[in-house]
Short mmCIF file of C-alpha atoms in Angstrom, two decimals:
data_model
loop_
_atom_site.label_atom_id
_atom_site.label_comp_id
_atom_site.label_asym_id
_atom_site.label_seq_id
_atom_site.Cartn_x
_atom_site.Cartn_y
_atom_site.Cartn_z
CA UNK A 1 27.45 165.46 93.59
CA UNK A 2 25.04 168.16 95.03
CA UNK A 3 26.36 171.64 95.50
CA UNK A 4 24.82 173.87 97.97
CA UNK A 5 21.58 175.82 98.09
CA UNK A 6 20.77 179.42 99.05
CA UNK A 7 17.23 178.32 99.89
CA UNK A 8 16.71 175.98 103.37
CA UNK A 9 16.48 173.13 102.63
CA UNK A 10 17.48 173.10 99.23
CA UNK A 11 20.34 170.99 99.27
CA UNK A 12 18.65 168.05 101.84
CA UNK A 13 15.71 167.87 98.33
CA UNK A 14 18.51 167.43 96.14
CA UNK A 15 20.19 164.91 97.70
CA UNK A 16 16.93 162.88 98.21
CA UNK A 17 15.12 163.48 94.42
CA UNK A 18 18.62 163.33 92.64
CA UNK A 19 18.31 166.72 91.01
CA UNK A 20 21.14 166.86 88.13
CA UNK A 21 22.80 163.80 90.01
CA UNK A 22 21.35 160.22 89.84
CA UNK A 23 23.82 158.50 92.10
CA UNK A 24 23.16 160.87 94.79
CA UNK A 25 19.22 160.40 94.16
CA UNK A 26 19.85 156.59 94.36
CA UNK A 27 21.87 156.79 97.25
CA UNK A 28 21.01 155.49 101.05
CA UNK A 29 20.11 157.72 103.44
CA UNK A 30 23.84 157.09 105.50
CA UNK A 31 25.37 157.87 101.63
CA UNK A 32 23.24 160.97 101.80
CA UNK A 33 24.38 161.84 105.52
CA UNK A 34 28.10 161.80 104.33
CA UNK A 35 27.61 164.14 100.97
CA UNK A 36 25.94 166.37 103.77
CA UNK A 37 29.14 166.53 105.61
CA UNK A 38 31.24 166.72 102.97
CA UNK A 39 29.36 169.42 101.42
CA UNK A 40 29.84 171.45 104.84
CA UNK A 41 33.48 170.40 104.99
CA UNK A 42 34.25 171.83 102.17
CA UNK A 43 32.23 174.83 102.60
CA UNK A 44 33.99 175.27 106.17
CA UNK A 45 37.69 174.69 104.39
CA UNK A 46 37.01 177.31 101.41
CA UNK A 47 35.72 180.10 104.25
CA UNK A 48 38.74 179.32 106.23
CA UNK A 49 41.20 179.76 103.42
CA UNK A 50 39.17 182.79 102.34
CA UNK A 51 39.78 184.05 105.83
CA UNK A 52 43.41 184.12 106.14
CA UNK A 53 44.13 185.56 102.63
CA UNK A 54 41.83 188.50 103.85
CA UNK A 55 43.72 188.95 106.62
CA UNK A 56 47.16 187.82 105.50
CA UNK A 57 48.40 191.31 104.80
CA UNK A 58 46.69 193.04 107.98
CA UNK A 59 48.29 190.70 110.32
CA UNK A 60 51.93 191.14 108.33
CA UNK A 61 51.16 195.00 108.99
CA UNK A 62 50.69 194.39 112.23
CA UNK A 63 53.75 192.50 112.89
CA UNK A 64 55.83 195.02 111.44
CA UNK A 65 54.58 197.89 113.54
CA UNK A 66 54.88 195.82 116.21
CA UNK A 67 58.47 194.54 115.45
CA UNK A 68 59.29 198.76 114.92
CA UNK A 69 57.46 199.38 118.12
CA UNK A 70 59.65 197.13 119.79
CA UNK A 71 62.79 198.76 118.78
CA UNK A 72 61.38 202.06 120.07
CA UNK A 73 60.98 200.21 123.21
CA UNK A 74 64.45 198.61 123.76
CA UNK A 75 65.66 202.42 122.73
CA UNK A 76 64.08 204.31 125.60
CA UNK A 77 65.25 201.11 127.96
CA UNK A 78 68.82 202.04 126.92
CA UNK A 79 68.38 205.50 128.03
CA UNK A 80 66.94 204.80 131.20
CA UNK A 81 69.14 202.31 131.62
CA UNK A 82 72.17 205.10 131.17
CA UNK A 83 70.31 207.61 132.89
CA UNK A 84 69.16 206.08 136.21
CA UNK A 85 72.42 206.78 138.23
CA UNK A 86 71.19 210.80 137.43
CA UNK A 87 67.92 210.04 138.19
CA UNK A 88 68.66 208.52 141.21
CA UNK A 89 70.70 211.03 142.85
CA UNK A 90 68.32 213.73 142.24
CA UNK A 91 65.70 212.24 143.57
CA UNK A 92 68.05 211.92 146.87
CA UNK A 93 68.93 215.02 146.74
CA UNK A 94 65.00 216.80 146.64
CA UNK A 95 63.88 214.62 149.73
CA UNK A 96 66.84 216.68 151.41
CA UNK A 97 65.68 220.02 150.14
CA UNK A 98 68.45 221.02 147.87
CA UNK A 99 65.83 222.92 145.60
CA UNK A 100 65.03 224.94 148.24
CA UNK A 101 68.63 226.24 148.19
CA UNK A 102 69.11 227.34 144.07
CA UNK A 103 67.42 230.67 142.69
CA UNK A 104 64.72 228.66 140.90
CA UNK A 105 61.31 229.49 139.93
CA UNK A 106 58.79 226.45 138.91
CA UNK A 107 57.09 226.67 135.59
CA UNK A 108 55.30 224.25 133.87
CA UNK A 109 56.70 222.57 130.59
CA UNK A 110 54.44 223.96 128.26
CA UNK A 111 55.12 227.60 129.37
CA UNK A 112 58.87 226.68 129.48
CA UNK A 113 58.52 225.33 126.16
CA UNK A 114 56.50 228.83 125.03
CA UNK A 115 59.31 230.97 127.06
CA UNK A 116 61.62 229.55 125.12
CA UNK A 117 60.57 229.67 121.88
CA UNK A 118 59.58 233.14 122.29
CA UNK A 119 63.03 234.19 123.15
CA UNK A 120 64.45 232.11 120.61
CA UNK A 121 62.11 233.60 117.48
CA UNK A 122 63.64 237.34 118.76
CA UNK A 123 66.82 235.83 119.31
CA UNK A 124 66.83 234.54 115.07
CA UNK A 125 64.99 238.06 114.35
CA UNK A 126 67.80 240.01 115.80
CA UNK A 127 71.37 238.57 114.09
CA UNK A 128 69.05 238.42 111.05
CA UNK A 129 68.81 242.05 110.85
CA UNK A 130 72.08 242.31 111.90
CA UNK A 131 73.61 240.32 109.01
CA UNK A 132 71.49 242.22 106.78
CA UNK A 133 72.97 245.15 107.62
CA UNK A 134 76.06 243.63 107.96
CA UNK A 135 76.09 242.66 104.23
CA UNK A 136 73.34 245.71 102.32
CA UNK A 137 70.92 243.28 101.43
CA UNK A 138 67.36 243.03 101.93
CA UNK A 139 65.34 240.95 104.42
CA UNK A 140 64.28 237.53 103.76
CA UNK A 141 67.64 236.87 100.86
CA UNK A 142 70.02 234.11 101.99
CA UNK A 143 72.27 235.97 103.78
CA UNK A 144 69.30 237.18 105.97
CA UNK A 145 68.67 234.13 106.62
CA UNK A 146 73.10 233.21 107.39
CA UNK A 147 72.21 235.86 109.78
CA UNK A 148 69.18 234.19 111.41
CA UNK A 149 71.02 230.73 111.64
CA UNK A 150 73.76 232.49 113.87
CA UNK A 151 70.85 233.89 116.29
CA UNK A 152 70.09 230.29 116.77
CA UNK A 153 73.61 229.63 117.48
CA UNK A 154 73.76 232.19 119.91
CA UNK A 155 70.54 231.02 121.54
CA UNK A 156 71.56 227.46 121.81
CA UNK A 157 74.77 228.05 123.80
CA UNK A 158 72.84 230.87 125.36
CA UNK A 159 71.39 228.15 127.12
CA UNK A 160 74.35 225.67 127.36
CA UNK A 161 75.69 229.01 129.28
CA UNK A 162 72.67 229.26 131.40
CA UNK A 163 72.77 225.70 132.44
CA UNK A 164 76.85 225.21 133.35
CA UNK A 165 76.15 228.72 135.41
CA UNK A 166 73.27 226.50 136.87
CA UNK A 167 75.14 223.51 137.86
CA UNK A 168 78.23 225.98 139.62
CA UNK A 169 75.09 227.34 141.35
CA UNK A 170 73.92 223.54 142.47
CA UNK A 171 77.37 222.19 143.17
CA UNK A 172 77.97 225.27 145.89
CA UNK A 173 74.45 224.37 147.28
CA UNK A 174 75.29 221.05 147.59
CA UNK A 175 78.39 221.39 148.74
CA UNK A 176 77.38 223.69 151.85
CA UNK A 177 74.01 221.05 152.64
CA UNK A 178 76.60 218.38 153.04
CA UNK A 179 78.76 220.34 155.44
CA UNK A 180 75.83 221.28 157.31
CA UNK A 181 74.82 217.41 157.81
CA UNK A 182 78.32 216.67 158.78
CA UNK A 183 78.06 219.43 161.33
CA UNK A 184 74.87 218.27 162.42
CA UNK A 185 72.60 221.08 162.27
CA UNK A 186 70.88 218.91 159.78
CA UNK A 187 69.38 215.70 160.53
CA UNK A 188 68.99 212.90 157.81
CA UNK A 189 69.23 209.56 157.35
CA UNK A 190 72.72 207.89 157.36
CA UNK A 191 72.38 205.75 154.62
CA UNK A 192 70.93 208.67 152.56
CA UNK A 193 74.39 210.88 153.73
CA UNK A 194 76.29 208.30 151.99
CA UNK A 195 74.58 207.92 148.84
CA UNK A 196 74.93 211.92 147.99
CA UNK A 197 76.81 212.73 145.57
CA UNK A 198 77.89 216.57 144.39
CA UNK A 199 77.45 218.11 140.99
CA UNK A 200 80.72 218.90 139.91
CA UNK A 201 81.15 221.81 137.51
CA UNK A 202 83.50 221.86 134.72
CA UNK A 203 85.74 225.06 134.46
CA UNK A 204 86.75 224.41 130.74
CA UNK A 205 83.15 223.46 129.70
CA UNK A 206 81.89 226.58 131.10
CA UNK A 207 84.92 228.70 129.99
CA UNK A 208 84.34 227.62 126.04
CA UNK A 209 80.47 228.50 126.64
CA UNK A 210 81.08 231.76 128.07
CA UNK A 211 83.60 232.38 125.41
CA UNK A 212 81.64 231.62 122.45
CA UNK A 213 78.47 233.38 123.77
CA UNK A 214 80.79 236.79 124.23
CA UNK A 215 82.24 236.48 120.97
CA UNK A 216 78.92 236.31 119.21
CA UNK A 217 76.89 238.52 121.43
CA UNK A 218 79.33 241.28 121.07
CA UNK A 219 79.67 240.68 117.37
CA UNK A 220 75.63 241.26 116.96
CA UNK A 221 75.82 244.04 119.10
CA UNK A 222 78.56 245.93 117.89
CA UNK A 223 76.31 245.39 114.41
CA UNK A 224 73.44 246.65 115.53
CA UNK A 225 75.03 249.77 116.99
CA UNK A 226 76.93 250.87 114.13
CA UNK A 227 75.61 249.66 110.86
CA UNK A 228 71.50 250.28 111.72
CA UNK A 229 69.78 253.46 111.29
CA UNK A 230 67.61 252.86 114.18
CA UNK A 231 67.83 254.46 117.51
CA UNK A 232 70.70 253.63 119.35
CA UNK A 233 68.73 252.57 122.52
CA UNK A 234 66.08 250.28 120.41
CA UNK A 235 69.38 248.61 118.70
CA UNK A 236 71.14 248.29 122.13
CA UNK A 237 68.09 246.72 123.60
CA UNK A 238 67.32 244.42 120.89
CA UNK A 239 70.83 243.15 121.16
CA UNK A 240 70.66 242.34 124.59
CA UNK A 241 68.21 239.56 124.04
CA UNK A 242 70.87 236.82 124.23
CA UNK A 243 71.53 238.34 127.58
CA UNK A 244 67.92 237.81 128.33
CA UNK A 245 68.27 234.44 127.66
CA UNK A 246 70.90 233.27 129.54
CA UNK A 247 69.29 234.79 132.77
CA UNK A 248 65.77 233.43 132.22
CA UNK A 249 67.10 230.19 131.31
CA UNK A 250 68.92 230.19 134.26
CA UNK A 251 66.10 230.65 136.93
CA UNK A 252 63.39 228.39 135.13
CA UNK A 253 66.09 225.87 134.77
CA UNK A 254 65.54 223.39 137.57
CA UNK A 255 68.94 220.64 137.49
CA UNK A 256 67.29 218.31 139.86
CA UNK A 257 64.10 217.65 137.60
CA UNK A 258 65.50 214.38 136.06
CA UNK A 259 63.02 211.50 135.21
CA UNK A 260 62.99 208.71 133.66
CA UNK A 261 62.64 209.30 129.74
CA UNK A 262 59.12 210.09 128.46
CA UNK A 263 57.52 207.80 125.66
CA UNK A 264 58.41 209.43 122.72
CA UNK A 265 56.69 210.67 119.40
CA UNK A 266 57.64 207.55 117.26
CA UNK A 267 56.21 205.57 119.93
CA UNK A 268 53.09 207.45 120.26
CA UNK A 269 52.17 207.52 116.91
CA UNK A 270 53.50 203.66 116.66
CA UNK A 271 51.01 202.59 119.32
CA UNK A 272 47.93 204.55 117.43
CA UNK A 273 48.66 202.79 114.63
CA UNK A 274 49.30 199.37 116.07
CA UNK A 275 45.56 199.90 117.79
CA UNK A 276 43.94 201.16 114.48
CA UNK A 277 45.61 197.70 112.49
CA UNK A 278 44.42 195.42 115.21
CA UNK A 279 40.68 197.06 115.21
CA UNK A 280 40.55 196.23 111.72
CA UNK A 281 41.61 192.89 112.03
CA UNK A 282 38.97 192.51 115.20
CA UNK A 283 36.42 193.78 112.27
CA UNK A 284 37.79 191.70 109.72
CA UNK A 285 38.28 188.44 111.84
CA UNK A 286 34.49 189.26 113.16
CA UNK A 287 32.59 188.68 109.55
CA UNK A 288 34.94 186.02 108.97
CA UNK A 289 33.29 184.33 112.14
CA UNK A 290 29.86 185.83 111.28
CA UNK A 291 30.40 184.20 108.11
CA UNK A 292 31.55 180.39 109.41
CA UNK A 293 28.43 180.52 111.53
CA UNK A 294 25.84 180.73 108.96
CA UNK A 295 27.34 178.03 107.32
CA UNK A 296 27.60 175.92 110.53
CA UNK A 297 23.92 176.97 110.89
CA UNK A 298 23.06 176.50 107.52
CA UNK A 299 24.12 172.44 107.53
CA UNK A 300 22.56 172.05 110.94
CA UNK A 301 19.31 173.28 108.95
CA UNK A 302 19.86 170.79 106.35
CA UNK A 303 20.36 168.17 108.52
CA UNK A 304 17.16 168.45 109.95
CA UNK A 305 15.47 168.80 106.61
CA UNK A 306 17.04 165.82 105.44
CA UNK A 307 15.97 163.53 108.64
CA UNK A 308 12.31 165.22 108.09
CA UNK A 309 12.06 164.21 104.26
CA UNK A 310 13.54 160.60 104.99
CA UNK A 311 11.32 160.09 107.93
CA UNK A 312 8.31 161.17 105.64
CA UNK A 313 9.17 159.18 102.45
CA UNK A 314 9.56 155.72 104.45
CA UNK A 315 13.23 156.12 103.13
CA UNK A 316 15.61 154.45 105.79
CA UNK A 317 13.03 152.20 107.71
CA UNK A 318 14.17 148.45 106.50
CA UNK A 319 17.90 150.03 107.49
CA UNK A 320 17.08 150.63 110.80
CA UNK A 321 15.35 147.46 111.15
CA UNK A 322 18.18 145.29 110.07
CA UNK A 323 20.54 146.90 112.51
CA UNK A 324 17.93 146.62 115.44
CA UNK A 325 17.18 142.68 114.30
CA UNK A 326 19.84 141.85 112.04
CA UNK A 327 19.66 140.78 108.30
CA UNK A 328 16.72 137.87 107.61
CA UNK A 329 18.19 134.15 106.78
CA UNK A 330 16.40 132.15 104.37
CA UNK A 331 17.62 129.51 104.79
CA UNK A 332 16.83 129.19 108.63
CA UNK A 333 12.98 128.75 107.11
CA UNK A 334 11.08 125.73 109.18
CA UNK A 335 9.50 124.26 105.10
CA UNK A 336 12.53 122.56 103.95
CA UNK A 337 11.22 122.38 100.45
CA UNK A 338 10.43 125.65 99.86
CA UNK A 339 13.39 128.19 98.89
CA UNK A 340 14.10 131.12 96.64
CA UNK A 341 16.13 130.25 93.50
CA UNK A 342 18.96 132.41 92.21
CA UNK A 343 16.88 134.63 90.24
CA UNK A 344 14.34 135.74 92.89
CA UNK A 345 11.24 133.27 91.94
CA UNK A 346 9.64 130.79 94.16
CA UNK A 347 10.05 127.26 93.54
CA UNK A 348 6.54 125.07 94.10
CA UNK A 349 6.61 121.07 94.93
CA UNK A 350 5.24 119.11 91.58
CA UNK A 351 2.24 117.04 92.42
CA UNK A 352 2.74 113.40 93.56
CA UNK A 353 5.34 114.77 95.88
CA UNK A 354 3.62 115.42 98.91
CA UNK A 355 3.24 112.64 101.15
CA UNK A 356 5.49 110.02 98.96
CA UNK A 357 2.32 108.12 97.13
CA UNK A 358 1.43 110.89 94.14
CA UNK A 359 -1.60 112.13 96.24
CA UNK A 360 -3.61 113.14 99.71
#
């Protein structure tokens, strides 16, 4: 059979003149028609297949960042899911102005966020010297850095202190505002009235925070003051930094500014590379269809070629006659005595035969 060309109509001349194939040289021009498809068939089916192996593996990635991004998803639904009472009532609770009644002072996260770690790098600083003192070595040995591990400590429920002091301050707030609406010398919305509800404080919660804060403030201080050769004022002032904390955590702290959670870092980078995968494939999946074209093109080409050469060799003529008129019958012919034998010749009457009498 013909294989295919790189040269227009290369594979239409082959199928005509035979080239390497004598069948398909022999063969009618409906025979020829049907290599033609076949030849583009198979063509089609090996680009197809040649397709999905490329992509076989960029789709699987795909699914599997999706199936993770998923999971991420149903994750941050749960939370919402558990947080939305809280998110609910605060939002209640700032269309009646209860943020206008809490020592508060409105930063924005990123400057929180450098606040914060600013304190917390002194904080870590601090009880590292101090435990270096503590135990005669030098700075940057493990037990500096025992030392800086407990300034974290101290910073972290620092700010667990800061927050229950927050949340006394907020449930007395709230507590008054509600009295004040029952009184009426503030006007709301009844339905709103009866969907407040207080922050309650816990005593023991903010008992064990205070408590552990003391303890560990008073154990850095009482370090720095005694076993440093510093001045006594640059020691007591570094040591108050966990102090520092606790108050400035305390005003920038705002307990009404709940939301719904944020799209985290897993997801974020997730969803990157989800869209980097799929504009691959989209590249991918784009010369695979660049690629199907020309071929489609290609056999439309060699169609046309084909019907061209036919039409100019005279090949297919006597076919289209005989399905326009029908095959002719012999033996329909008007001189009964003249036929065509089996092998093809033409038999003649002998002589005496015409007219019965041997003669004209």
């Amino acid at each position: 059979m013909a294989r295919g060309g790189s040269r227009p109509g290369e594979i239409a001349k082959s199928l005509i003149y035979g080239i390497g194939d004598v069948d398909v040289g022999l063969a009618g021009p409906e025979a020829r028609r049907e290599t033609l498809d076949a030849l583009e068939q198979q063509e089609l089916e090996t680009a197809h297949a040649a397709g999905i192996e490329v992509t076989r593996k960029p789709r699987q990635k795909i699914k599997r960042i999706q199936r993770a991004l998923e999971m991420a998803h149903e994750r941050r639904k749960g939370k919402s899911a558990r947080s939305s009472s809280r998110v609910d009532q605060a939002a209640r609770w700032r269309q009646v102005g209860i943020q206008e009644r809490i020592p508060l002072i409105h930063l924005s996260l990123p400057l929180r966020v450098v606040i914060l770690l600013l304190l917390a790098t002194v904080d870590f600083y601090v009880f590292a010297q101090a435990y270096a003192y503590l135990t005669d070595v030098e700075d940057f040995s493990p037990e500096w850095w025992v030392g800086g591990g407990v300034g974290t400590i101290v910073f972290l429920t620092g700010l667990v202190l800061a927050h229950e002091i927050k949340a006394l301050v907020l449930g007395r707030a709230q507590r008054k505002l509600l009295q004040e609406i029952d009184d009426g010398s503030i006007k709301i919305e009844d339905d709103c009235r009866e969907r407040l509800v207080c922050t309650e404080s816990s005593p023991i919660m903010l008992g064990l925070a205070l408590f552990g804060f003391t303890v560990l403030f008073v154990f850095g201080l009482l370090v720095r003051l005694v076993g440093s050769d510093e001045n006594w004022s640059i020691s007591l002032l570094l040591s108050l930094v966990p102090v520092v904390v606790v108050v400035v955590e305390a005003f920038i702290h705002d307990p009404m500014d709940r939301a719904e959670p944020r799209r985290s870092l897993l997801e974020w980078l997730l969803e990157r590379k989800l869209a980097k995968e799929s504009e691959n494939l989209a590249v991918l999946q784009e010369k695979i269809d660049r690629a199907i074209s020309r071929i489609k093109h290609k056999y439309v080409v060699e169609r046309s070629i084909l019907a061209t050469e036919q039409a100019d060799m005279g090949l297919g003529l006597q076919a289209a006659a005989e399905s326009r008129v029908g095959p002719v019958d012999h033996s329909r012919d008007p001189d009964p005595t003249l036929g065509a034998s089996s092998n093809g010749h033409i038999h003649l009457p002998e002589q005496g035969s015409v007219g019965g009498n041997g003669g004209l």
